mmCIF file of C-alpha atoms in Angstrom:
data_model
loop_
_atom_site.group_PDB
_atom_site.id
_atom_site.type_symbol
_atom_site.label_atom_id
_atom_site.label_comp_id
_atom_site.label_asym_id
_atom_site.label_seq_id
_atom_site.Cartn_x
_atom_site.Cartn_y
_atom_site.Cartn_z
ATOM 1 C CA UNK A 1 -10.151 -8.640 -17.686
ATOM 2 C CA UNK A 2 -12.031 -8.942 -13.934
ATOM 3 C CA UNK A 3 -9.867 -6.953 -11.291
ATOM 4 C CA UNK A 4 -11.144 -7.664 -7.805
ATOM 5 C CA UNK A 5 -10.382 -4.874 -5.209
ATOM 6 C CA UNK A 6 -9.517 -6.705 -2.008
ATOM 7 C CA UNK A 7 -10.753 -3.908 0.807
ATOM 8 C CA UNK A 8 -12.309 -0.585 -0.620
ATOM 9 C CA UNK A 9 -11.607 1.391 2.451
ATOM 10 C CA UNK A 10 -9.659 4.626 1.999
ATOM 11 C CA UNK A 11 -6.965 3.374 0.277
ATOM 12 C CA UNK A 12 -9.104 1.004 -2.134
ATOM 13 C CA UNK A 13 -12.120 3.143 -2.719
ATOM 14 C CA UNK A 14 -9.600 5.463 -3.953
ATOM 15 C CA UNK A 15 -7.424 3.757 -6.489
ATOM 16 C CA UNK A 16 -10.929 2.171 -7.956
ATOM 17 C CA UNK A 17 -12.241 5.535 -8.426
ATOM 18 C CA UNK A 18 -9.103 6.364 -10.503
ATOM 19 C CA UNK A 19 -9.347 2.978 -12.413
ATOM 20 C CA UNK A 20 -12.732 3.818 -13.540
ATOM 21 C CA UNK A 21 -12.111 4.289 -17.444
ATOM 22 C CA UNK A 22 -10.218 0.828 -17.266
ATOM 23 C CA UNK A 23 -11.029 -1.800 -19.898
ATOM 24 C CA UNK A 24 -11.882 -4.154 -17.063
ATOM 25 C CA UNK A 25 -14.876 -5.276 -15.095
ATOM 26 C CA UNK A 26 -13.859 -3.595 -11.131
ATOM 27 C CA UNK A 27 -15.032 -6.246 -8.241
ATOM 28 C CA UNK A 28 -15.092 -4.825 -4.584
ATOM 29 C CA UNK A 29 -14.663 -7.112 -1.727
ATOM 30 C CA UNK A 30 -15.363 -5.603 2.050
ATOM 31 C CA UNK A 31 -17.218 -6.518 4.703
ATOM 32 C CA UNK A 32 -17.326 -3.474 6.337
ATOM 33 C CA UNK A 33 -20.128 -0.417 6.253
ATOM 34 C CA UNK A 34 -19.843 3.374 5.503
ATOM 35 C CA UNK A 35 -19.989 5.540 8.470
ATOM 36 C CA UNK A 36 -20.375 9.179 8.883
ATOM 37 C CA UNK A 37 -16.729 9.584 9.257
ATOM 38 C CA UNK A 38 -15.388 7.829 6.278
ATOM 39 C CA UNK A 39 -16.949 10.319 4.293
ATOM 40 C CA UNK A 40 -13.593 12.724 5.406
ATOM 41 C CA UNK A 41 -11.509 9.746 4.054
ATOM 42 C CA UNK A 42 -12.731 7.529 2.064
ATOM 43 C CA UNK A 43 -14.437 8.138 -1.726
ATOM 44 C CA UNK A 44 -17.736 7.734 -0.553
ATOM 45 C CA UNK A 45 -20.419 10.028 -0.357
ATOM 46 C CA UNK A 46 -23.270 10.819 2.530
ATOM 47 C CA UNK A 47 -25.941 9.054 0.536
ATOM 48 C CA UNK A 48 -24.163 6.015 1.091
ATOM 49 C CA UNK A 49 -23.783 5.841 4.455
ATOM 50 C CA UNK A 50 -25.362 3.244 6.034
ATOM 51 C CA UNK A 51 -24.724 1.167 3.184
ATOM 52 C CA UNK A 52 -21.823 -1.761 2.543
ATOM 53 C CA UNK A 53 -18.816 -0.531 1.207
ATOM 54 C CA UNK A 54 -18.463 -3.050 -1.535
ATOM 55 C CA UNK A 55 -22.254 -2.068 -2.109
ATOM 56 C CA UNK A 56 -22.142 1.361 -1.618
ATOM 57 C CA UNK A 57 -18.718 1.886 -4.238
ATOM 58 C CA UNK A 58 -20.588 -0.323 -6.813
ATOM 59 C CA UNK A 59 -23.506 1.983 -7.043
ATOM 60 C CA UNK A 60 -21.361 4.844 -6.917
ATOM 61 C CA UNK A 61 -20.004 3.628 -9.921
ATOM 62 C CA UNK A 62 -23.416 3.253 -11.710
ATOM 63 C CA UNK A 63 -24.452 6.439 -10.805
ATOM 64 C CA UNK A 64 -21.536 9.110 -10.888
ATOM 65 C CA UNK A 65 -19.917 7.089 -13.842
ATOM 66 C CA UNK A 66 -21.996 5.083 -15.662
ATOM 67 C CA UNK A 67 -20.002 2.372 -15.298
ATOM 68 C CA UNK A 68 -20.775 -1.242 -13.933
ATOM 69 C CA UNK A 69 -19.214 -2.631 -10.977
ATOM 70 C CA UNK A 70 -19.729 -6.006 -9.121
ATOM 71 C CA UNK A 71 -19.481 -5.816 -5.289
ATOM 72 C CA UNK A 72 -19.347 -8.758 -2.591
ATOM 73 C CA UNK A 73 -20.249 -7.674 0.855
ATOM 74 C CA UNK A 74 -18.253 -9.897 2.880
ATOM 75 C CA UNK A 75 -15.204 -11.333 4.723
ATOM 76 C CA UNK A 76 -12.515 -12.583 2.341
ATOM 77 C CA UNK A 77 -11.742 -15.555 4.357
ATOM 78 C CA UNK A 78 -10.241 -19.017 3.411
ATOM 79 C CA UNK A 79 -13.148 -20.082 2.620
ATOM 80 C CA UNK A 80 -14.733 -17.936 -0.065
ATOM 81 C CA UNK A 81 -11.319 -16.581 -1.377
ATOM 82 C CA UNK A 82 -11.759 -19.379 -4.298
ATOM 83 C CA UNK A 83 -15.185 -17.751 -5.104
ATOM 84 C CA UNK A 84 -14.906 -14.644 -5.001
ATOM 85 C CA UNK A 85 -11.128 -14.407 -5.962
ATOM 86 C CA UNK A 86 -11.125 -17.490 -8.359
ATOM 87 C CA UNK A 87 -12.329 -15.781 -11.585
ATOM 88 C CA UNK A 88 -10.083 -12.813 -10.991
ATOM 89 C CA UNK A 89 -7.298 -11.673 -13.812
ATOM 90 C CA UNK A 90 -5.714 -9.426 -11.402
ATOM 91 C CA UNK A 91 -6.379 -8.943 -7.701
ATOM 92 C CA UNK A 92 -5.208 -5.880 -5.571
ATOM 93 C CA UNK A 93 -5.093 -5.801 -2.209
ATOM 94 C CA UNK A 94 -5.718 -2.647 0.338
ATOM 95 C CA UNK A 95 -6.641 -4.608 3.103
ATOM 96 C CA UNK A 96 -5.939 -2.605 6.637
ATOM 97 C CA UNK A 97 -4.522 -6.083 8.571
ATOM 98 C CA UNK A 98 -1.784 -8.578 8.094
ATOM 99 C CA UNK A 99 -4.144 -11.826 8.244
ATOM 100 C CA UNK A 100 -5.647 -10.539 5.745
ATOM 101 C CA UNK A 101 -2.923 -9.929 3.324
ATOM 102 C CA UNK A 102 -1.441 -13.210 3.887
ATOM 103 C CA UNK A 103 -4.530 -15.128 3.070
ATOM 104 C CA UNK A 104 -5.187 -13.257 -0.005
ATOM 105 C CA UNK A 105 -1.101 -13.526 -0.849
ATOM 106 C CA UNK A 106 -1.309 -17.309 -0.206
ATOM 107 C CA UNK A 107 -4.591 -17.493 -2.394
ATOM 108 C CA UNK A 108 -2.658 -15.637 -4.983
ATOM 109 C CA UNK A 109 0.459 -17.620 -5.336
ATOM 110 C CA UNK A 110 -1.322 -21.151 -4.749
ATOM 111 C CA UNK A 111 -3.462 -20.183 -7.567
ATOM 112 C CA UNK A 112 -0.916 -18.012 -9.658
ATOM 113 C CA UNK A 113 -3.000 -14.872 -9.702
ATOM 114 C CA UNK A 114 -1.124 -11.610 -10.038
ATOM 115 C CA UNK A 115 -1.456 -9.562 -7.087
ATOM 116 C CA UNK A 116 -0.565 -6.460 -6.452
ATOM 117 C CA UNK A 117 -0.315 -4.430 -2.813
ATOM 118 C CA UNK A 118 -0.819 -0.982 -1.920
ATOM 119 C CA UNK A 119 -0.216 -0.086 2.274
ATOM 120 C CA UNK A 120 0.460 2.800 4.268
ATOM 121 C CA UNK A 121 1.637 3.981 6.634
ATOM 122 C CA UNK A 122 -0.028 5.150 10.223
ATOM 123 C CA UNK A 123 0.837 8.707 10.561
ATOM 124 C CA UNK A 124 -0.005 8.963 6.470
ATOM 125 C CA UNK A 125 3.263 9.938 5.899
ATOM 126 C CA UNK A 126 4.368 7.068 3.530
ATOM 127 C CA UNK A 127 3.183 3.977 1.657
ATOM 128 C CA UNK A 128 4.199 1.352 -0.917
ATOM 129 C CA UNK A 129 2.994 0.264 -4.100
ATOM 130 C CA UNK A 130 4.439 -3.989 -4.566
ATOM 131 C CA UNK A 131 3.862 -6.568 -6.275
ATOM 132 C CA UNK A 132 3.426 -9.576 -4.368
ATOM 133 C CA UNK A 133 6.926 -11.073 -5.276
ATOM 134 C CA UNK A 134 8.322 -8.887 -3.184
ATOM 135 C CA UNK A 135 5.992 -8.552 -0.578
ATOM 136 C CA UNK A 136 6.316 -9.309 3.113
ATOM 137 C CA UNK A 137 3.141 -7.848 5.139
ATOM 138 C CA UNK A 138 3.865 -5.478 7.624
ATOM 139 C CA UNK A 139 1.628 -5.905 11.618
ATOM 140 C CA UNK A 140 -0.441 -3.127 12.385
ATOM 141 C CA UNK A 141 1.392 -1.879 16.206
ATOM 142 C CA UNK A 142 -2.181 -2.615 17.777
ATOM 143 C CA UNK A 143 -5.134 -5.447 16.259
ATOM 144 C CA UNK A 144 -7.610 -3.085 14.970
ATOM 145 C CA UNK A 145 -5.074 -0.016 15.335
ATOM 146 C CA UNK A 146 -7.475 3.141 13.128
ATOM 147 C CA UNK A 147 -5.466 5.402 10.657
ATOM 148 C CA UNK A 148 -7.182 8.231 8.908
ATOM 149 C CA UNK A 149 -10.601 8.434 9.822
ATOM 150 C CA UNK A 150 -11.289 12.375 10.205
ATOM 151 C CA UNK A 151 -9.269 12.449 6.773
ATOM 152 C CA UNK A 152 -5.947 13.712 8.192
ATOM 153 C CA UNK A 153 -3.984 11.622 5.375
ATOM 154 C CA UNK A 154 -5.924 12.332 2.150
ATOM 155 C CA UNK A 155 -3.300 13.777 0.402
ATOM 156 C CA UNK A 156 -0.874 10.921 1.012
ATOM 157 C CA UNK A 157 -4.174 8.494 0.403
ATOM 158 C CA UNK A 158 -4.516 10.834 -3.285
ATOM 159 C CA UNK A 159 -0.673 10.284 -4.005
ATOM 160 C CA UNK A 160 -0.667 6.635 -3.363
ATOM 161 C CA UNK A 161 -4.496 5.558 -4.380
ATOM 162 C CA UNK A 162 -3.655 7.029 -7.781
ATOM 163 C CA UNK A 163 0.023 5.630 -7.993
ATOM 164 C CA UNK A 164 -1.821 1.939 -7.504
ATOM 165 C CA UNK A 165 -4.031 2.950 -9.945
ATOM 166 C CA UNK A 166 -1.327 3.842 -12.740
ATOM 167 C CA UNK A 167 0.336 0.503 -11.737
ATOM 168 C CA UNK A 168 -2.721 -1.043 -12.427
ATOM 169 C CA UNK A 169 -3.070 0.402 -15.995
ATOM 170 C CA UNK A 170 1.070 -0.383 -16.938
ATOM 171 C CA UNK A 171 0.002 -3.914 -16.002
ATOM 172 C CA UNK A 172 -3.069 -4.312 -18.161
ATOM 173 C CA UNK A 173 -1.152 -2.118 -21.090
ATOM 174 C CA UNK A 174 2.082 -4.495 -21.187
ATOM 175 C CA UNK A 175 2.272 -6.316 -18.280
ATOM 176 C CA UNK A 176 4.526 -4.819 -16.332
ATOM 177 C CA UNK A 177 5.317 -5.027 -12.564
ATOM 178 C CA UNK A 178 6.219 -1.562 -11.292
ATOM 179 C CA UNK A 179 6.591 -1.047 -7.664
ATOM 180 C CA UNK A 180 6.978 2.551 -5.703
ATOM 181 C CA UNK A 181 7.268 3.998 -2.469
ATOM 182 C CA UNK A 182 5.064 7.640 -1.797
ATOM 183 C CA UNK A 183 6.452 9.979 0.743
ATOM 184 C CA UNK A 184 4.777 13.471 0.820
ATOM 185 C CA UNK A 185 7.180 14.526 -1.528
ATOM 186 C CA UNK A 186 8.260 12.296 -3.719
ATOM 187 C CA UNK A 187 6.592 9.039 -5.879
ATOM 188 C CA UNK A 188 9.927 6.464 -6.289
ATOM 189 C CA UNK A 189 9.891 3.924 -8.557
ATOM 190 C CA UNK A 190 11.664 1.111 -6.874
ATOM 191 C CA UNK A 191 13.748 -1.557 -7.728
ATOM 192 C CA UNK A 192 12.087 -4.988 -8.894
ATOM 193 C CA UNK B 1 28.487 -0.395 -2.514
ATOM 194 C CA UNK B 2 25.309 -0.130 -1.568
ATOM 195 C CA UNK B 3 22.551 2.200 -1.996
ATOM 196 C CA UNK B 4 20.477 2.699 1.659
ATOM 197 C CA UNK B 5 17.040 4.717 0.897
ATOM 198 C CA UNK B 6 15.728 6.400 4.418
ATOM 199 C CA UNK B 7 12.328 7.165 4.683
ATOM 200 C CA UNK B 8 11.075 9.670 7.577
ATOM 201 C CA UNK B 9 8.798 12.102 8.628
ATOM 202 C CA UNK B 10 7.195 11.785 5.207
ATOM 203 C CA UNK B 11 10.679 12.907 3.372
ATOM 204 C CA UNK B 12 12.657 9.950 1.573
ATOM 205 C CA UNK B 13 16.456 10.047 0.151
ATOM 206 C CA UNK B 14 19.195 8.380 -1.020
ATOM 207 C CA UNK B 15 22.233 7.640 0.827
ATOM 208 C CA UNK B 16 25.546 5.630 -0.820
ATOM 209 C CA UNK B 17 26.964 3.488 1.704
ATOM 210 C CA UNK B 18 30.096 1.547 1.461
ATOM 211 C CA UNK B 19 29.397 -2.341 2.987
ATOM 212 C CA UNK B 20 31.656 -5.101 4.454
ATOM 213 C CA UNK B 21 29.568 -8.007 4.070
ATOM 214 C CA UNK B 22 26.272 -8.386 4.767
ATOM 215 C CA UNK B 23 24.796 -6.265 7.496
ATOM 216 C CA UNK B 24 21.833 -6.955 9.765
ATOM 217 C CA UNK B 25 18.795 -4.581 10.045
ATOM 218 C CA UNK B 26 20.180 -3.742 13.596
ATOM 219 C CA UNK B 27 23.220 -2.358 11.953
ATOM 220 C CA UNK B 28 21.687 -0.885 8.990
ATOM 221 C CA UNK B 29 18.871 1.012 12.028
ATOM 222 C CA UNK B 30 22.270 2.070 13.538
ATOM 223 C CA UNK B 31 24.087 3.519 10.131
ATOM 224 C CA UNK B 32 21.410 5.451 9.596
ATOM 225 C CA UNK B 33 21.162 7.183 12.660
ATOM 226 C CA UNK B 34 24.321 8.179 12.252
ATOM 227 C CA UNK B 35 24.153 9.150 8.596
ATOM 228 C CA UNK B 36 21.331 11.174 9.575
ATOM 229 C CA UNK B 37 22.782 13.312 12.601
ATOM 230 C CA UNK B 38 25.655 13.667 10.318
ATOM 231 C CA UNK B 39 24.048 15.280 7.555
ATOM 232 C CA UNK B 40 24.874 12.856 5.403
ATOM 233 C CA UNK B 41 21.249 12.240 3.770
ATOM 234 C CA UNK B 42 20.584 15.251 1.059
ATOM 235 C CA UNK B 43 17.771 16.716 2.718
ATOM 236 C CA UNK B 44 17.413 14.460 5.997
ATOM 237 C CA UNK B 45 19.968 16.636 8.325
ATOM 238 C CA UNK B 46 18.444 15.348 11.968
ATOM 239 C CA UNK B 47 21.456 16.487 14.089
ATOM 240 C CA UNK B 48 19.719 15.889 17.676
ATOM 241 C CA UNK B 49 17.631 12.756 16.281
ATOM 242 C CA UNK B 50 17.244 10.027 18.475
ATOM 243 C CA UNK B 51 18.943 6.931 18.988
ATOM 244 C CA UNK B 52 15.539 4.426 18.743
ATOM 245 C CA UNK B 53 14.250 6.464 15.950
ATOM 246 C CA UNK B 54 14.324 3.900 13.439
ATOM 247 C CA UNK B 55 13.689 0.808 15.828
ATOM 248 C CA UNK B 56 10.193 -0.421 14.569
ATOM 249 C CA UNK B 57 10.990 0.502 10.949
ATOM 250 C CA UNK B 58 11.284 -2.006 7.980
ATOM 251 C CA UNK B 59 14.130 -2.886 6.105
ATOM 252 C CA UNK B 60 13.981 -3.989 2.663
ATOM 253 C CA UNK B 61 17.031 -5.361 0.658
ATOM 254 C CA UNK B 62 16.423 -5.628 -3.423
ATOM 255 C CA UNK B 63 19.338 -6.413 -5.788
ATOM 256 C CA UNK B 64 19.396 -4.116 -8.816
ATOM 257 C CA UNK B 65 20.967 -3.073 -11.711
ATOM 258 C CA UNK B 66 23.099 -0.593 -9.870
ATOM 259 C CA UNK B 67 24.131 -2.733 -7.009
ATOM 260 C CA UNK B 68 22.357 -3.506 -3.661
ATOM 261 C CA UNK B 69 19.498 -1.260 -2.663
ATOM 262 C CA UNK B 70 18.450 -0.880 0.701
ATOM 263 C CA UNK B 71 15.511 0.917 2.366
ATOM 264 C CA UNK B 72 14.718 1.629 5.510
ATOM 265 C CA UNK B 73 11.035 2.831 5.831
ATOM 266 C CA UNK B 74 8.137 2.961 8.624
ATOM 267 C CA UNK B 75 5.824 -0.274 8.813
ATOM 268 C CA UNK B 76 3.105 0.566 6.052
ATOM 269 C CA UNK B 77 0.154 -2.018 8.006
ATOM 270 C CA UNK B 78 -2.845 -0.081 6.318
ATOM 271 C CA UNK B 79 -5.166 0.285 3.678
ATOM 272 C CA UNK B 80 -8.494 -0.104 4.051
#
């Protein structure tokens, strides 16, 4: 089983940390690098700043865990999503952009990968576990619009990362689908 | 029969609402405005809220088991 975490940004960093005991090899995809502030949000630690995320998560892994991770440092774009999605039994997206989720979505169901999404909300009051289904992205307000970078929505990022990551684990125990919305006060299982 | 789920301010419940045909998102914005000020949401009582409060949220529409369920929830664009 090869999962491939689409974005490892607050949300995905997260959930993979929670997937860690998994019987599955984890594959990060993000282009992006750690910065001094995503330490607040994001599960990464100050050694890795500097560092990819993809990169920095993978050796995180290896040396917090033990466990082996494979990381790709780059764009998910259309085309390298065959490459680096192709091999995938399962690919999860926490992307932060709508492009992006539709490219990954349109990967998915042209190549009849299951896919699962995980989103929040800006203010970090609310997000959404959902298969893809029954998914319709949602446009950030403003291209490039931040959410949570002093860590103002780690509990909500907790709630949901680890809600994804039990979804994950119902999947890969009996194939299940299970969505859920997470307010600040309640996981709901959905209907689907 | 419908069930409408309203999401806000990080609190979520459930609302039974009683449909004549299909409704657009406009409309079900509008109901819950209205169900809202009303107290009509367990645990969502808003009496002064205001009228464009739900204007840039979602809504989703999923048959189920138990009927229609709605929900009406803020734009989740983020992740990473």
């Amino acid at each position: 089983m090869r999962i491939v975490f689409c974005g490892v940004g607050a949300l995905g960093s997260t959930a993979a940390v929670f997937c860690r005991n998994l019987e599955a090899t984890l594959c990060f995809v993000d282009f992006d690098r750690v910065e001094s502030k995503n330490v607040l949000a994001q599960a990464y630690v100050k050694q890795s700043i500097g560092r990819n995320k993809a990169e920095a998560l993978k050796l995180q892994f290896q040396n917090f865990f033990g466990v082996k991770a494979e990381a790709f440092g780059v764009r998910l774009v259309a085309d390298n999503a065959e490459a680096l999605c192709g091999t995938a039994d399962l690919l999860v997206d926490c992307f932060d952009n709508k492009a992006s989720r539709e490219l990954l979505s349109g990967f998915a169901r042209k190549a009849g990968k299951p896919l699962v999404h995980a989103a929040v909300s800006g203010d970090g009051t609310f997000g959404i576990v959902r298969w893809d289904e029954r998914f319709v992205p949602d446009a950030e307000d403003q291209a490039g619009q931040a959410t949570c970078e002093g860590g103002e929505h780690l509990p909500l990022i907790g709630l949901l990362g680890t809600t994804l990551a039990r979804t994950l684990q119902d999947f890969l125990k009996s194939g299940v689908r299970r969505d859920a919305m997470v307010s600040l006060n309640a996981v709901t299982p959905t209907a689907g | 029969m419908a069930i409408l789920n309203i999401t806000y301010n990080g609190q979520s419940a459930d609302c039974p609402i009683e449909l004549d045909g299909a409704v657009s998102d406009v409309d079900v914005r509008r109901i819950a405005v209205e169900l809202v000020r009303s107290g009509g949401v367990a645990g969502l009582h808003l009496a002064q809220l205001r009228d464009d409060a739900f204007n840039h949220y979602v809504v989703d529409r999923f048959d189920s088991p138990g009927g229609l369920r709605i929900y009406l929830r803020p734009k989740v664009p983020f992740g990473a």
